[in-house]
PDB file of C-alpha atoms in Angstrom:
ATOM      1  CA  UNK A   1     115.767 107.113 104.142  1.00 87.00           C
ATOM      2  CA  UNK A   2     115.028 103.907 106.275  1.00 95.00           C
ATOM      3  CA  UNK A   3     111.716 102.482 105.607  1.00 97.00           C
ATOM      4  CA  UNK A   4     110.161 100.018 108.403  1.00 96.00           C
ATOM      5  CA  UNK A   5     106.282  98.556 107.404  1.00 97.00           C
ATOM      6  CA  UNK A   6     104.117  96.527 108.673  1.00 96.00           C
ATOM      7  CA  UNK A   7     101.381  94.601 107.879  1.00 96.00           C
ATOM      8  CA  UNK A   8      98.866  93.428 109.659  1.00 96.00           C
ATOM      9  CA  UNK A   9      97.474  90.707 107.450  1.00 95.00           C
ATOM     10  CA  UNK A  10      94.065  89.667 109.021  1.00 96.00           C
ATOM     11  CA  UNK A  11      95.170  88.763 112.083  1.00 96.00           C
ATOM     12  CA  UNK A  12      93.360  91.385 113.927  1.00 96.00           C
ATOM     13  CA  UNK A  13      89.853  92.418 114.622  1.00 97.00           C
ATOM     14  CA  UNK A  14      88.818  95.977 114.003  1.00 97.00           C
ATOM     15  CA  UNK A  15      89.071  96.835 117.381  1.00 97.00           C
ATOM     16  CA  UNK A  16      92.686  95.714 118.354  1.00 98.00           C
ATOM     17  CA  UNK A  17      93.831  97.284 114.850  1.00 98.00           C
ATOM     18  CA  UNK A  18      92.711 100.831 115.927  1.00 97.00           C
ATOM     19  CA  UNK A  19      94.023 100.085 119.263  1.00 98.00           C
ATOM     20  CA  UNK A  20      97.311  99.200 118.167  1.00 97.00           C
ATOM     21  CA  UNK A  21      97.386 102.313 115.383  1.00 97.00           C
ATOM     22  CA  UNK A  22      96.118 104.719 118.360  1.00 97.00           C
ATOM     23  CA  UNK A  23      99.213 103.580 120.947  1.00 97.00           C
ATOM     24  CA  UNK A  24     101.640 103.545 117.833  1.00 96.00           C
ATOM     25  CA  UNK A  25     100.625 107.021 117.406  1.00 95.00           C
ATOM     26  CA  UNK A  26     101.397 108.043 121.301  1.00 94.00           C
ATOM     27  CA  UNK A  27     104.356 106.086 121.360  1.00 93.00           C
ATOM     28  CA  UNK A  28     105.869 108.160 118.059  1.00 91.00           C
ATOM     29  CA  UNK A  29     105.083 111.613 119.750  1.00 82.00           C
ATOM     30  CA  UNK A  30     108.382 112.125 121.295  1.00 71.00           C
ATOM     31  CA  UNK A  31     110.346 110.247 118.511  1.00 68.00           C
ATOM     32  CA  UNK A  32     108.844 111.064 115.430  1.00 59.00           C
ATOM     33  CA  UNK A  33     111.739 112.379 112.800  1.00 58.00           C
ATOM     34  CA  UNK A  34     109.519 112.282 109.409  1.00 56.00           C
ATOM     35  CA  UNK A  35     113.403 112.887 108.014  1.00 65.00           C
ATOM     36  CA  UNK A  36     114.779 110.093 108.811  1.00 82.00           C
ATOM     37  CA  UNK A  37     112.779 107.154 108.601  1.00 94.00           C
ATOM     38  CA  UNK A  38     109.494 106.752 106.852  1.00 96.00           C
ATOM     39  CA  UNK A  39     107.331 103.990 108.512  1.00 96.00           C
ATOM     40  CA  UNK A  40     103.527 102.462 106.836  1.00 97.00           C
ATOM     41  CA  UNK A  41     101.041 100.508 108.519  1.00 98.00           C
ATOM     42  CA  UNK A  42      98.948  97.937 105.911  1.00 98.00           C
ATOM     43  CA  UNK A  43      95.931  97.352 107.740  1.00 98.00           C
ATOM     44  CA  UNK A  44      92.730  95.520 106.685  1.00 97.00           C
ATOM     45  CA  UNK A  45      90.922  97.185 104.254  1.00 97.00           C
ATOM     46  CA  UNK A  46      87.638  98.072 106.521  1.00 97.00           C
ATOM     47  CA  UNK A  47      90.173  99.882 108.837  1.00 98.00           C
ATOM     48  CA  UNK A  48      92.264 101.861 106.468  1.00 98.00           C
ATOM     49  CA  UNK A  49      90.442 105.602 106.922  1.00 97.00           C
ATOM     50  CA  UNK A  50      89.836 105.334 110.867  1.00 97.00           C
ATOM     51  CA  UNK A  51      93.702 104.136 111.009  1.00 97.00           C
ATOM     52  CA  UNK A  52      95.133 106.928 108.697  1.00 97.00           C
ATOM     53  CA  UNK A  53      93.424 109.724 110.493  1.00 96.00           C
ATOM     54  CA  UNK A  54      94.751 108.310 113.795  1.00 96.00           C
ATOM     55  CA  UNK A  55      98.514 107.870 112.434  1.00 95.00           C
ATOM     56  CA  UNK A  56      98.326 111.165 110.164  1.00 91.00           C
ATOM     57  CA  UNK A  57      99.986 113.159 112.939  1.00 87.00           C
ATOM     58  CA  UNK A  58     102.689 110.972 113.848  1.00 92.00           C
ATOM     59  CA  UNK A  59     103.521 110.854 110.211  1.00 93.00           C
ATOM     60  CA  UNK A  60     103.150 107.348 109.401  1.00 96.00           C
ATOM     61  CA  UNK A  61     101.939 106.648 106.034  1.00 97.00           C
ATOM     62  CA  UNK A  62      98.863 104.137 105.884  1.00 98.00           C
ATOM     63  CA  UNK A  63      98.743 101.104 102.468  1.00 98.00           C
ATOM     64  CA  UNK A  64      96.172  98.721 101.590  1.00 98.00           C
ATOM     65  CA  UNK A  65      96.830  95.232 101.386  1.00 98.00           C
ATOM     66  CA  UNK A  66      95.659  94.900  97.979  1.00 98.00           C
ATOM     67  CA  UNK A  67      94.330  96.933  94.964  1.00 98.00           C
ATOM     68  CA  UNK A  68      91.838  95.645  91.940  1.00 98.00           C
ATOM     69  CA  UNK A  69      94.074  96.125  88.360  1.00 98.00           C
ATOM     70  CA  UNK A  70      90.990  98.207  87.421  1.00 98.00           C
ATOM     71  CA  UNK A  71      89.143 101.603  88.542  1.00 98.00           C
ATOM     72  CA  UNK A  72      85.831 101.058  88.152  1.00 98.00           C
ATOM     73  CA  UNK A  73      83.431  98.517  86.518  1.00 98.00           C
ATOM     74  CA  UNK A  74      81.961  95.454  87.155  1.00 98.00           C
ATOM     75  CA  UNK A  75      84.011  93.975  89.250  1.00 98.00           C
ATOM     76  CA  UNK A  76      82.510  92.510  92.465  1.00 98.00           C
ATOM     77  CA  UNK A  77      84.363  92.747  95.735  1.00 96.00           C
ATOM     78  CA  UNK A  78      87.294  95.234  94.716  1.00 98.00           C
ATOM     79  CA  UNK A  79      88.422  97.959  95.868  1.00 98.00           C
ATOM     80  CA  UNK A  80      89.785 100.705  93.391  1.00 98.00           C
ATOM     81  CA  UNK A  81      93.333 102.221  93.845  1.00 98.00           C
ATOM     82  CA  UNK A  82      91.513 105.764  93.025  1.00 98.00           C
ATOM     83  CA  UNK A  83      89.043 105.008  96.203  1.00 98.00           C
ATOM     84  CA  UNK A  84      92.234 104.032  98.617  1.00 98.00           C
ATOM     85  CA  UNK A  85      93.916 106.884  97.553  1.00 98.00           C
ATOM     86  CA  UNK A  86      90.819 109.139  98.927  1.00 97.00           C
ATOM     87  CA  UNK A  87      90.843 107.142 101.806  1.00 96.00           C
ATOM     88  CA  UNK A  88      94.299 108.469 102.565  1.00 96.00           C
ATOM     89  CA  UNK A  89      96.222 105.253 101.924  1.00 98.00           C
ATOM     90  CA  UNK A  90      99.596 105.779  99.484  1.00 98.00           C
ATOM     91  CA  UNK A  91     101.007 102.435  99.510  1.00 98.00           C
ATOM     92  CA  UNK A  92      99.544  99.251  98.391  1.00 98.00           C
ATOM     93  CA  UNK A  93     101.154  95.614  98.753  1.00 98.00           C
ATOM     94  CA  UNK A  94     101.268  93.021  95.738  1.00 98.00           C
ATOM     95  CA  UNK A  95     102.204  90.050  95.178  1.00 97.00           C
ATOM     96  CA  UNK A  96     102.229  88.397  98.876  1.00 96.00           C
ATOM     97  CA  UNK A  97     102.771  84.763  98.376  1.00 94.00           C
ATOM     98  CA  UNK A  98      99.564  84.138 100.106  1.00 95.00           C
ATOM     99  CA  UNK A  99      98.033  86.240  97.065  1.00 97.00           C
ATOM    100  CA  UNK A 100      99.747  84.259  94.324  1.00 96.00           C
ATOM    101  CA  UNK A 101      99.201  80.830  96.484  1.00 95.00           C
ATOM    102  CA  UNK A 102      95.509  80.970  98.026  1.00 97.00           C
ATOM    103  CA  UNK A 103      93.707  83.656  95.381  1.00 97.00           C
ATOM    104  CA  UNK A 104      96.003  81.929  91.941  1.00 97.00           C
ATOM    105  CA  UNK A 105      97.778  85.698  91.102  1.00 98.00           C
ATOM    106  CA  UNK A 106      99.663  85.351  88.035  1.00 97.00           C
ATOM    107  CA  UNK A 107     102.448  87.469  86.781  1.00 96.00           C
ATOM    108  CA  UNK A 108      99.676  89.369  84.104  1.00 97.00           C
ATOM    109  CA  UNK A 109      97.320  89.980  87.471  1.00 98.00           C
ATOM    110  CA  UNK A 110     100.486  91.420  89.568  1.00 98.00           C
ATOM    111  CA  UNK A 111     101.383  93.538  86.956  1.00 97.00           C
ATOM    112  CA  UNK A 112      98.116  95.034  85.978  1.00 97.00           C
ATOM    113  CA  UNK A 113      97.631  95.905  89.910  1.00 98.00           C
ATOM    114  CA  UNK A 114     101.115  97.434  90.040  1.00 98.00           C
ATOM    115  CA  UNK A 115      99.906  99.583  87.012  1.00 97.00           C
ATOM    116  CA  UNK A 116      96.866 100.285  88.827  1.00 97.00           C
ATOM    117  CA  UNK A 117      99.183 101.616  91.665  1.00 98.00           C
ATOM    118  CA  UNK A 118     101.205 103.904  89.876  1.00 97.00           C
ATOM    119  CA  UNK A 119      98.383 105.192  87.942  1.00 96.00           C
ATOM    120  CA  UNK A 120      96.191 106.593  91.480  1.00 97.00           C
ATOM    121  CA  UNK A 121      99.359 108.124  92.745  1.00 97.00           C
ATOM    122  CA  UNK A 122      99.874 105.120  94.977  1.00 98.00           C
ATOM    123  CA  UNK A 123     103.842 103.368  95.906  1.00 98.00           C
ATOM    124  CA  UNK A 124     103.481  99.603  94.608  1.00 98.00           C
ATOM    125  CA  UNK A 125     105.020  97.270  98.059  1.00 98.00           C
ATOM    126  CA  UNK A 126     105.944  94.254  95.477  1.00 98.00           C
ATOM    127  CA  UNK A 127     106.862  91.383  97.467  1.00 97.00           C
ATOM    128  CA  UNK A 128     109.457  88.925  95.558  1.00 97.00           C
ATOM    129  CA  UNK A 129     111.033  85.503  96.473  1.00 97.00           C
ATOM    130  CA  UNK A 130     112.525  82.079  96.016  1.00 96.00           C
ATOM    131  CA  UNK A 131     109.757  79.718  96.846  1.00 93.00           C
ATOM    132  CA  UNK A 132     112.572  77.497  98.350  1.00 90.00           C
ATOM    133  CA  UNK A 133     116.340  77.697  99.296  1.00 88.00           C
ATOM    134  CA  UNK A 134     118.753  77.923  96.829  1.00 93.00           C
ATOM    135  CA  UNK A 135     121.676  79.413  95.594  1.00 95.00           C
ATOM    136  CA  UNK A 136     121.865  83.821  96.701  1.00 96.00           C
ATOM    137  CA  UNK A 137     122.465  84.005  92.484  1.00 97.00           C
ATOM    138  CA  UNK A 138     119.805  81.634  91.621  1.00 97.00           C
ATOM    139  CA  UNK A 139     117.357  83.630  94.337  1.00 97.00           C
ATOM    140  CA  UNK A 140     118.105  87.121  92.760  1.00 97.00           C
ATOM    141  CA  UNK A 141     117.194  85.563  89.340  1.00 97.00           C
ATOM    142  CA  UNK A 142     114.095  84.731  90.294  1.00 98.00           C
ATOM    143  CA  UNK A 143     113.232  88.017  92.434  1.00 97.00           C
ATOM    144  CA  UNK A 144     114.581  90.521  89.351  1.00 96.00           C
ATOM    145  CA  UNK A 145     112.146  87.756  86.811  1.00 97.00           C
ATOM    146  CA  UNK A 146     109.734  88.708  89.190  1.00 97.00           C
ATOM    147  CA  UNK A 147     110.401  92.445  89.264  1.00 96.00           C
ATOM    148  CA  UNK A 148     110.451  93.096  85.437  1.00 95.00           C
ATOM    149  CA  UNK A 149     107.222  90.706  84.790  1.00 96.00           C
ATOM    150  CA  UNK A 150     105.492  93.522  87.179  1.00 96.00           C
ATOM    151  CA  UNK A 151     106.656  96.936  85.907  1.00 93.00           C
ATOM    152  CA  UNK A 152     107.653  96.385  82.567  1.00 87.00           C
ATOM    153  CA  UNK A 153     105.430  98.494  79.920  1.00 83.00           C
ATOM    154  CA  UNK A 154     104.402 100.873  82.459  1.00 83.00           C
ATOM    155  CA  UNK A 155     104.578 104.335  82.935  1.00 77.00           C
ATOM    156  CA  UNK A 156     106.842 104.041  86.681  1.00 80.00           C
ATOM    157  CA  UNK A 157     107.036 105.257  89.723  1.00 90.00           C
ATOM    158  CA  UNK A 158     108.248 104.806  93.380  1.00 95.00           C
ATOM    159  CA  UNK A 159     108.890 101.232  93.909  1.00 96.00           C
ATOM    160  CA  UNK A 160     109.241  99.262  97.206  1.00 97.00           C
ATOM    161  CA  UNK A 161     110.266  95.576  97.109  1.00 97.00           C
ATOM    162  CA  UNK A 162     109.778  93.453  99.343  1.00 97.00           C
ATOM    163  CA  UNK A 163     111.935  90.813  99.548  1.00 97.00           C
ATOM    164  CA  UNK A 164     110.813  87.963 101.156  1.00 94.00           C
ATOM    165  CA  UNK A 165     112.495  84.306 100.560  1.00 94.00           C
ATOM    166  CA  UNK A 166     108.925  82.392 100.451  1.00 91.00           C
ATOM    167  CA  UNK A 167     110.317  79.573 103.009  1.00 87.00           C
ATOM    168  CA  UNK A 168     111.614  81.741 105.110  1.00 78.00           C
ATOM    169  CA  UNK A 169     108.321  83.442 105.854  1.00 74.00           C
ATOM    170  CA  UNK A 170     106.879  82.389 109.116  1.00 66.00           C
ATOM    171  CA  UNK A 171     109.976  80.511 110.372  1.00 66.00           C
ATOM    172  CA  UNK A 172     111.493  80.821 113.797  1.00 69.00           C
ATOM    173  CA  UNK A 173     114.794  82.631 111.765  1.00 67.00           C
ATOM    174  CA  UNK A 174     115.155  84.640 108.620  1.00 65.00           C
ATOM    175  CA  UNK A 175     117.486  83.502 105.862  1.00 81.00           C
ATOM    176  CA  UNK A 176     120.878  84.237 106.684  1.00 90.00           C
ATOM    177  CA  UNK A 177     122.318  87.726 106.587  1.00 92.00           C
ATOM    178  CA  UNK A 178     124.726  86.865 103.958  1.00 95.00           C
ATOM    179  CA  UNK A 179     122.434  85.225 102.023  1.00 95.00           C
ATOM    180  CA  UNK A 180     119.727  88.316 101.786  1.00 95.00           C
ATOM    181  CA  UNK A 181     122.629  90.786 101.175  1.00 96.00           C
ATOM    182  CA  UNK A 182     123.844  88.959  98.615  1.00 97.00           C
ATOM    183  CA  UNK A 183     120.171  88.869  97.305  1.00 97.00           C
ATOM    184  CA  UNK A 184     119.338  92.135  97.701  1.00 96.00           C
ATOM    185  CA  UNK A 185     122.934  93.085  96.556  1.00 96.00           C
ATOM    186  CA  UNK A 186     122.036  91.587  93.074  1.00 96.00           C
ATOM    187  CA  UNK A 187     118.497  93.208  93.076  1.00 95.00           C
ATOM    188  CA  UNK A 188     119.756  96.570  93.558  1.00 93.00           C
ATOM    189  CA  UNK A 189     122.852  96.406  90.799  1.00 92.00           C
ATOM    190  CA  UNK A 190     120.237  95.413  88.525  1.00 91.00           C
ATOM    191  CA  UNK A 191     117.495  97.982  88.605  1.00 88.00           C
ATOM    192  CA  UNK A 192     120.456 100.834  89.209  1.00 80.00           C
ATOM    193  CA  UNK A 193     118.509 102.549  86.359  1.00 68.00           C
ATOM    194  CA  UNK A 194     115.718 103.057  88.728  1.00 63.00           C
ATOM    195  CA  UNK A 195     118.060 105.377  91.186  1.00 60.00           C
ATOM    196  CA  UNK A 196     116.100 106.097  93.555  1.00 65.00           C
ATOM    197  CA  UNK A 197     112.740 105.246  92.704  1.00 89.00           C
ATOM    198  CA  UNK A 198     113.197 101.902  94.420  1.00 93.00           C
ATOM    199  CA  UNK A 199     113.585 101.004  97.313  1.00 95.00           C
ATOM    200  CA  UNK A 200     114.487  97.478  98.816  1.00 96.00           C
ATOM    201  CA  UNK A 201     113.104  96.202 102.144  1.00 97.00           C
ATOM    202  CA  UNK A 202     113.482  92.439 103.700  1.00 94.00           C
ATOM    203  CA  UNK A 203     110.427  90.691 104.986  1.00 88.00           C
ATOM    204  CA  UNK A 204     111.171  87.175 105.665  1.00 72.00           C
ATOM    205  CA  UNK A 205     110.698  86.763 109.737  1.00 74.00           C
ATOM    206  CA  UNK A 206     111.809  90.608 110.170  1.00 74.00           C
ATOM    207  CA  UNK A 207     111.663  91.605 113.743  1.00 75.00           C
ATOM    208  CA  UNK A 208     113.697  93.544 116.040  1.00 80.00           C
ATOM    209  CA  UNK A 209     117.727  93.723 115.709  1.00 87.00           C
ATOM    210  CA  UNK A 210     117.522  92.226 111.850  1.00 90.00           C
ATOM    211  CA  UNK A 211     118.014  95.952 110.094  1.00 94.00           C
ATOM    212  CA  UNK A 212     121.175  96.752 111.596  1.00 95.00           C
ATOM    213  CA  UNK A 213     122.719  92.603 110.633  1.00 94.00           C
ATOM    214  CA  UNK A 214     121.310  94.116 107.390  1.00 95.00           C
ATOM    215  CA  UNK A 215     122.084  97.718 106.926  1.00 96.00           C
ATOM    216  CA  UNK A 216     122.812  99.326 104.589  1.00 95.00           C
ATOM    217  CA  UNK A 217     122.347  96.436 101.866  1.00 96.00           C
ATOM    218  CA  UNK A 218     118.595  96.750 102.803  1.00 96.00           C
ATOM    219  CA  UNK A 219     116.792 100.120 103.292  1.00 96.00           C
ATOM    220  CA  UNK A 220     114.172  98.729 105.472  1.00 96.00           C
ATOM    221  CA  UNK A 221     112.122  96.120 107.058  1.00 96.00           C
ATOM    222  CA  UNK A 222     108.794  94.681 106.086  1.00 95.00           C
ATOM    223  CA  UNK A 223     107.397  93.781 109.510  1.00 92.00           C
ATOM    224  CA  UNK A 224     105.037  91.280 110.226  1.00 85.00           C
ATOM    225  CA  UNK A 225     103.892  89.385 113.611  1.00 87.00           C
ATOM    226  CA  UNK A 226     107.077  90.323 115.281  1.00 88.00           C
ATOM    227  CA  UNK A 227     105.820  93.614 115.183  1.00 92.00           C
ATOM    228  CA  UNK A 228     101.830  92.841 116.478  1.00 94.00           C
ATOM    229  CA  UNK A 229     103.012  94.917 119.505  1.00 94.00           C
ATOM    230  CA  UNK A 230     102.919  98.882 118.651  1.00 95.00           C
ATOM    231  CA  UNK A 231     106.486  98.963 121.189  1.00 95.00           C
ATOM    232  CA  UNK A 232     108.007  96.033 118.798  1.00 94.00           C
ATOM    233  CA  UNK A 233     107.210  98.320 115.473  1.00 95.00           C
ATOM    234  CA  UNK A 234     108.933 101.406 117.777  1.00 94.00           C
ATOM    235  CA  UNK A 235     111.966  99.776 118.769  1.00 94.00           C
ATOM    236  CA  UNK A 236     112.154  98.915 114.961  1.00 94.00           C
ATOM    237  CA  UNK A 237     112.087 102.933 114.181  1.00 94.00           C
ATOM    238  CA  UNK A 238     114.171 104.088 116.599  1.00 93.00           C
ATOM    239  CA  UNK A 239     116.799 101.342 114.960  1.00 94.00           C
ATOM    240  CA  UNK A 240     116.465 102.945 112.100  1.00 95.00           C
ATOM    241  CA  UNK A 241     116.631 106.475 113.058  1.00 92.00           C
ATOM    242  CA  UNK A 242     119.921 105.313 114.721  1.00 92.00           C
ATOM    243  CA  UNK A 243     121.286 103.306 111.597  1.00 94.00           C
ATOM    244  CA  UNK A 244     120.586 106.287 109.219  1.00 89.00           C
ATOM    245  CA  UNK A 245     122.036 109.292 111.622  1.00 86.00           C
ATOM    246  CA  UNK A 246     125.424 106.872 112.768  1.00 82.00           C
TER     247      UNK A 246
END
């Protein structure tokens, strides 16, 4: 199944992030096919419960943006997997650049909050990438380093990656399509022991029109301002949906 997520980083206020989750939800009424594409909204973390009873209906699953590695305890400021999972969230992102570049995440840190995913029931998003261009082989060596430093010695699960070439993030055009299928190509062969527990989704300026250059190597987009329009994140789905039924 196709997979197109979004998140919504903390660009908006509460307000315009119900907003948006509310008109998402109208807009899916007479599209929604929970068969053939699964779509996730990321929101900010004060938004997640009001968002995932608004989008429950229209079946789109609701993440958190981040996780703490541990339960419960002293830990000032974090939010437990086991608490986001009440909240009706059931995917959680790690290992956004931004994390690893503004907050200092380490591999050890990643991987103890992927654990801390799998163990609440929750689907790790792991976002991987080059932090600048180089060679499609060199790129998939770093993204499957990447991969194993997260998940290895842990009990596994479902497993999204995200891959997202770091300096291709924000720019006015993604990588070339070539160059991510050759990418994702590599990450895919590699982790064929996961079948299909993982799943492998691009993220690097993903916007309308990108999955189908991309399809089938990918199974989805990671969506990001492209997408700050609920009608951007639909076009997106019905893509999909037409991608996975053609």
């Amino acid at each position: 199944m196709a997979i197109v997520a979004l998140s919504t980083k903390m660009y908006f206020p509460r307000k315009r992030t119900l907003d948006y989750c509310q008109r998402l939800s109208q807009l899916l009424k007479p599209i929604h096919d929970a068969d053939s594409v699964v779509m996730a909204v990321l929101p900010d973390f004060l938004t997640i419960a009001s968002a995932a009873s608004l989008l429950k209906q229209a079946g789109v699953r609701i993440g958190a943006q981040d996780v703490c590695p541990n339960d419960r305890g002293a830990y000032t400021g974090e939010v437990s997997g086991s608490d986001l999972a009440a909240l009706g969230a059931s995917i959680v992102e790690i290992g956004h650049i931004e994390r690893r570049r503004y907050y200092h995440e380490d591999d050890a840190l990643i991987s103890g909050k992927v654990a801390a995913a799998w163990r609440n029931g929750l689907t790790p998003l792991l976002c991987v990438g080059e932090p600048e261009r180089m060679t499609a082989e060199k790129a998939s060596q770093v993204c499957i380093e990447e991969i194993n430093n997260a998940v290895d010695g842990h009990q596994s699960g479902p497993l999204w990656v995200a891959y997202e070439p770091i300096w291709a993030i924000g720019a006015q055009h993604p990588a070339s399509t070539e160059y991510v299928r050759e990418v994702c190509t590599a990450i895919s062969e590699h982790f064929q022991q996961y079948d299909d527990n993982i799943s492998i989704i691009y993220g690097g300026s993903a916007g309308p029109g990108l999955l189908t250059e991309l399809w089938p190597t990918v199974d989805g987009l990671f969506l990001g301002r492209f997408a700050h329009e609920s009608e951007a994140f639909i076009s997106v789905v019905q893509e999909a949906r037409m991608l996975e039924t053609s």
